[in-house]
Tab-separated table of C-alpha atoms in Angstrom:
chain	number	residue	atom	x	y	z
N	1	UNK	CA	-5.665	-10.248	5.908
N	2	UNK	CA	-6.852	-13.833	5.826
N	3	UNK	CA	-4.842	-16.919	6.696
N	4	UNK	CA	-3.163	-18.820	3.874
N	5	UNK	CA	-5.733	-21.621	4.129
N	6	UNK	CA	-8.511	-19.231	3.068
N	7	UNK	CA	-6.840	-17.848	-0.062
N	8	UNK	CA	-8.960	-20.047	-2.337
N	9	UNK	CA	-12.200	-18.740	-0.776
N	10	UNK	CA	-14.209	-15.625	-1.510
N	11	UNK	CA	-13.132	-12.858	0.862
N	12	UNK	CA	-13.921	-9.250	1.655
N	13	UNK	CA	-12.525	-6.667	4.071
N	14	UNK	CA	-14.092	-6.007	7.463
N	15	UNK	CA	-16.172	-2.872	7.988
N	16	UNK	CA	-16.422	-0.748	11.136
N	17	UNK	CA	-19.568	-1.468	13.148
N	18	UNK	CA	-20.455	-4.788	11.573
N	19	UNK	CA	-21.113	-7.873	13.661
N	20	UNK	CA	-19.435	-11.079	12.519
N	21	UNK	CA	-19.599	-14.672	13.659
N	22	UNK	CA	-16.776	-17.163	14.129
N	23	UNK	CA	-17.301	-20.097	11.798
N	24	UNK	CA	-15.666	-23.072	10.109
N	25	UNK	CA	-15.677	-22.554	6.361
N	26	UNK	CA	-17.227	-25.302	4.275
N	27	UNK	CA	-14.687	-27.559	2.643
N	28	UNK	CA	-11.892	-26.496	5.016
N	29	UNK	CA	-10.873	-27.197	8.562
N	30	UNK	CA	-10.135	-23.505	9.060
N	31	UNK	CA	-12.149	-21.179	11.242
N	32	UNK	CA	-12.464	-17.481	10.694
N	33	UNK	CA	-15.012	-14.685	10.630
N	34	UNK	CA	-18.019	-14.309	8.353
N	35	UNK	CA	-21.232	-12.346	8.201
N	36	UNK	CA	-24.361	-14.274	9.130
N	37	UNK	CA	-25.890	-12.965	5.888
N	38	UNK	CA	-23.062	-14.423	3.789
N	39	UNK	CA	-21.406	-17.289	5.708
N	40	UNK	CA	-19.440	-18.549	2.689
N	41	UNK	CA	-17.385	-15.337	2.420
N	42	UNK	CA	-14.430	-14.946	4.774
N	43	UNK	CA	-14.146	-11.477	6.308
N	44	UNK	CA	-10.504	-10.456	6.420
N	45	UNK	CA	-8.925	-7.958	8.784
N	46	UNK	CA	-5.779	-5.913	8.870
N	47	UNK	CA	-3.489	-6.274	11.882
N	48	UNK	CA	-4.581	-3.760	14.492
N	49	UNK	CA	-8.323	-4.129	13.861
N	50	UNK	CA	-10.042	-3.707	17.248
N	51	UNK	CA	-12.799	-6.166	18.151
N	52	UNK	CA	-15.452	-6.556	20.853
N	53	UNK	CA	-16.876	-10.017	21.541
N	54	UNK	CA	-20.432	-10.414	22.836
N	55	UNK	CA	-19.160	-12.709	25.624
N	56	UNK	CA	-15.849	-13.867	27.062
N	57	UNK	CA	-13.843	-15.498	24.280
N	58	UNK	CA	-13.954	-19.295	24.067
N	59	UNK	CA	-11.427	-21.335	22.156
N	60	UNK	CA	-10.569	-24.929	21.402
N	61	UNK	CA	-7.205	-25.799	22.848
N	62	UNK	CA	-7.063	-29.012	20.795
N	63	UNK	CA	-7.802	-31.102	23.832
N	64	UNK	CA	-11.152	-32.417	25.007
N	65	UNK	CA	-12.382	-29.194	26.637
N	66	UNK	CA	-12.683	-25.658	25.470
N	67	UNK	CA	-11.160	-22.801	27.396
N	68	UNK	CA	-12.401	-19.322	28.144
N	69	UNK	CA	-10.366	-16.135	28.238
N	70	UNK	CA	-11.658	-13.505	30.633
N	71	UNK	CA	-11.688	-10.796	27.975
N	72	UNK	CA	-14.291	-9.503	25.560
N	73	UNK	CA	-12.039	-7.135	23.648
N	74	UNK	CA	-9.024	-7.877	21.533
N	75	UNK	CA	-7.006	-6.772	18.565
N	76	UNK	CA	-6.601	-8.779	15.381
N	77	UNK	CA	-2.947	-9.545	14.769
N	78	UNK	CA	-0.639	-12.078	13.160
N	79	UNK	CA	1.884	-14.301	14.896
N	80	UNK	CA	4.934	-16.132	13.588
N	81	UNK	CA	4.657	-14.797	10.020
N	82	UNK	CA	8.077	-16.281	9.225
N	83	UNK	CA	6.746	-19.836	9.635
N	84	UNK	CA	5.209	-20.826	6.302
N	85	UNK	CA	2.096	-22.952	5.920
N	86	UNK	CA	0.913	-22.292	9.425
N	87	UNK	CA	-2.046	-20.329	10.717
N	88	UNK	CA	-0.976	-16.794	11.568
N	89	UNK	CA	-4.229	-14.919	12.210
N	90	UNK	CA	-4.713	-14.382	15.933
N	91	UNK	CA	-6.532	-12.249	18.461
N	92	UNK	CA	-4.298	-10.415	20.933
N	93	UNK	CA	-5.831	-9.714	24.335
N	94	UNK	CA	-5.089	-6.899	26.818
N	95	UNK	CA	-2.756	-9.122	28.853
N	96	UNK	CA	-0.613	-9.845	25.770
N	97	UNK	CA	-1.877	-13.399	25.245
N	98	UNK	CA	-2.916	-14.629	21.799
N	99	UNK	CA	-5.428	-17.145	20.465
N	100	UNK	CA	-5.319	-18.264	16.855
N	101	UNK	CA	-8.514	-17.340	15.005
N	102	UNK	CA	-8.779	-20.926	13.753
N	103	UNK	CA	-9.028	-22.069	17.392
N	104	UNK	CA	-12.002	-19.838	18.267
N	105	UNK	CA	-15.141	-21.811	19.058
N	106	UNK	CA	-17.829	-21.486	16.419
N	107	UNK	CA	-20.791	-19.158	16.834
N	108	UNK	CA	-19.110	-16.330	18.750
N	109	UNK	CA	-20.301	-12.866	17.817
N	110	UNK	CA	-17.782	-10.091	17.417
N	111	UNK	CA	-18.232	-6.435	16.484
N	112	UNK	CA	-15.562	-4.549	14.537
N	113	UNK	CA	-14.876	-1.466	16.664
N	114	UNK	CA	-12.102	0.202	14.725
N	115	UNK	CA	-9.906	-0.454	11.720
N	116	UNK	CA	-6.222	0.399	11.907
N	117	UNK	CA	-5.096	3.706	10.498
N	118	UNK	CA	-3.534	3.202	7.108
N	119	UNK	CA	-1.454	6.171	6.054
N	120	UNK	CA	-1.746	7.026	2.377
N	121	UNK	CA	1.467	7.670	0.525
N	122	UNK	CA	1.867	11.429	0.681
N	123	UNK	CA	2.022	13.247	-2.605
N	124	UNK	CA	5.312	14.853	-3.370
N	125	UNK	CA	5.361	18.339	-1.948
N	126	UNK	CA	5.497	21.073	-4.556
N	127	UNK	CA	8.837	22.817	-4.740
N	128	UNK	CA	9.625	26.381	-5.769
N	129	UNK	CA	10.842	25.112	-9.130
N	130	UNK	CA	7.489	23.367	-9.699
N	131	UNK	CA	5.523	26.523	-8.944
N	132	UNK	CA	7.789	29.142	-10.513
N	133	UNK	CA	6.008	31.422	-12.862
N	134	UNK	CA	7.135	31.454	-16.411
N	135	UNK	CA	7.654	34.612	-18.357
N	136	UNK	CA	5.409	34.844	-21.388
N	137	UNK	CA	7.131	35.054	-24.700
N	138	UNK	CA	6.687	38.355	-26.410
N	139	UNK	CA	5.250	38.242	-29.852
N	140	UNK	CA	6.158	41.654	-30.926
């Protein structure tokens, strides 16, 4: 998932094991994740994607200074989805705190550890009626 402000940009899903970098996308004021090889493409994540940062996470609290969270692991999530036209993409940390992805300081490296399990829609189980044998018609 990518925030609403990135819907006009090229995007792709995250892959397990890849290292991404936090960046501000050209032509927007929105920050997100991209590959260093393709910085113009936003890498989107599903809620529950587990991440490991190379260092303690730093974010811009919209004041003069940046802040640091004493964690290097987090889970991608969304907050306040009912509030339209607002950034929702966030990182949830082990203590339950959240930082919006758009507030992450640029240049932080993060590795995708695990994608959330997405259950496929199970096929309808075969019933006895579906598997009943038919009696061949006699021709004679």
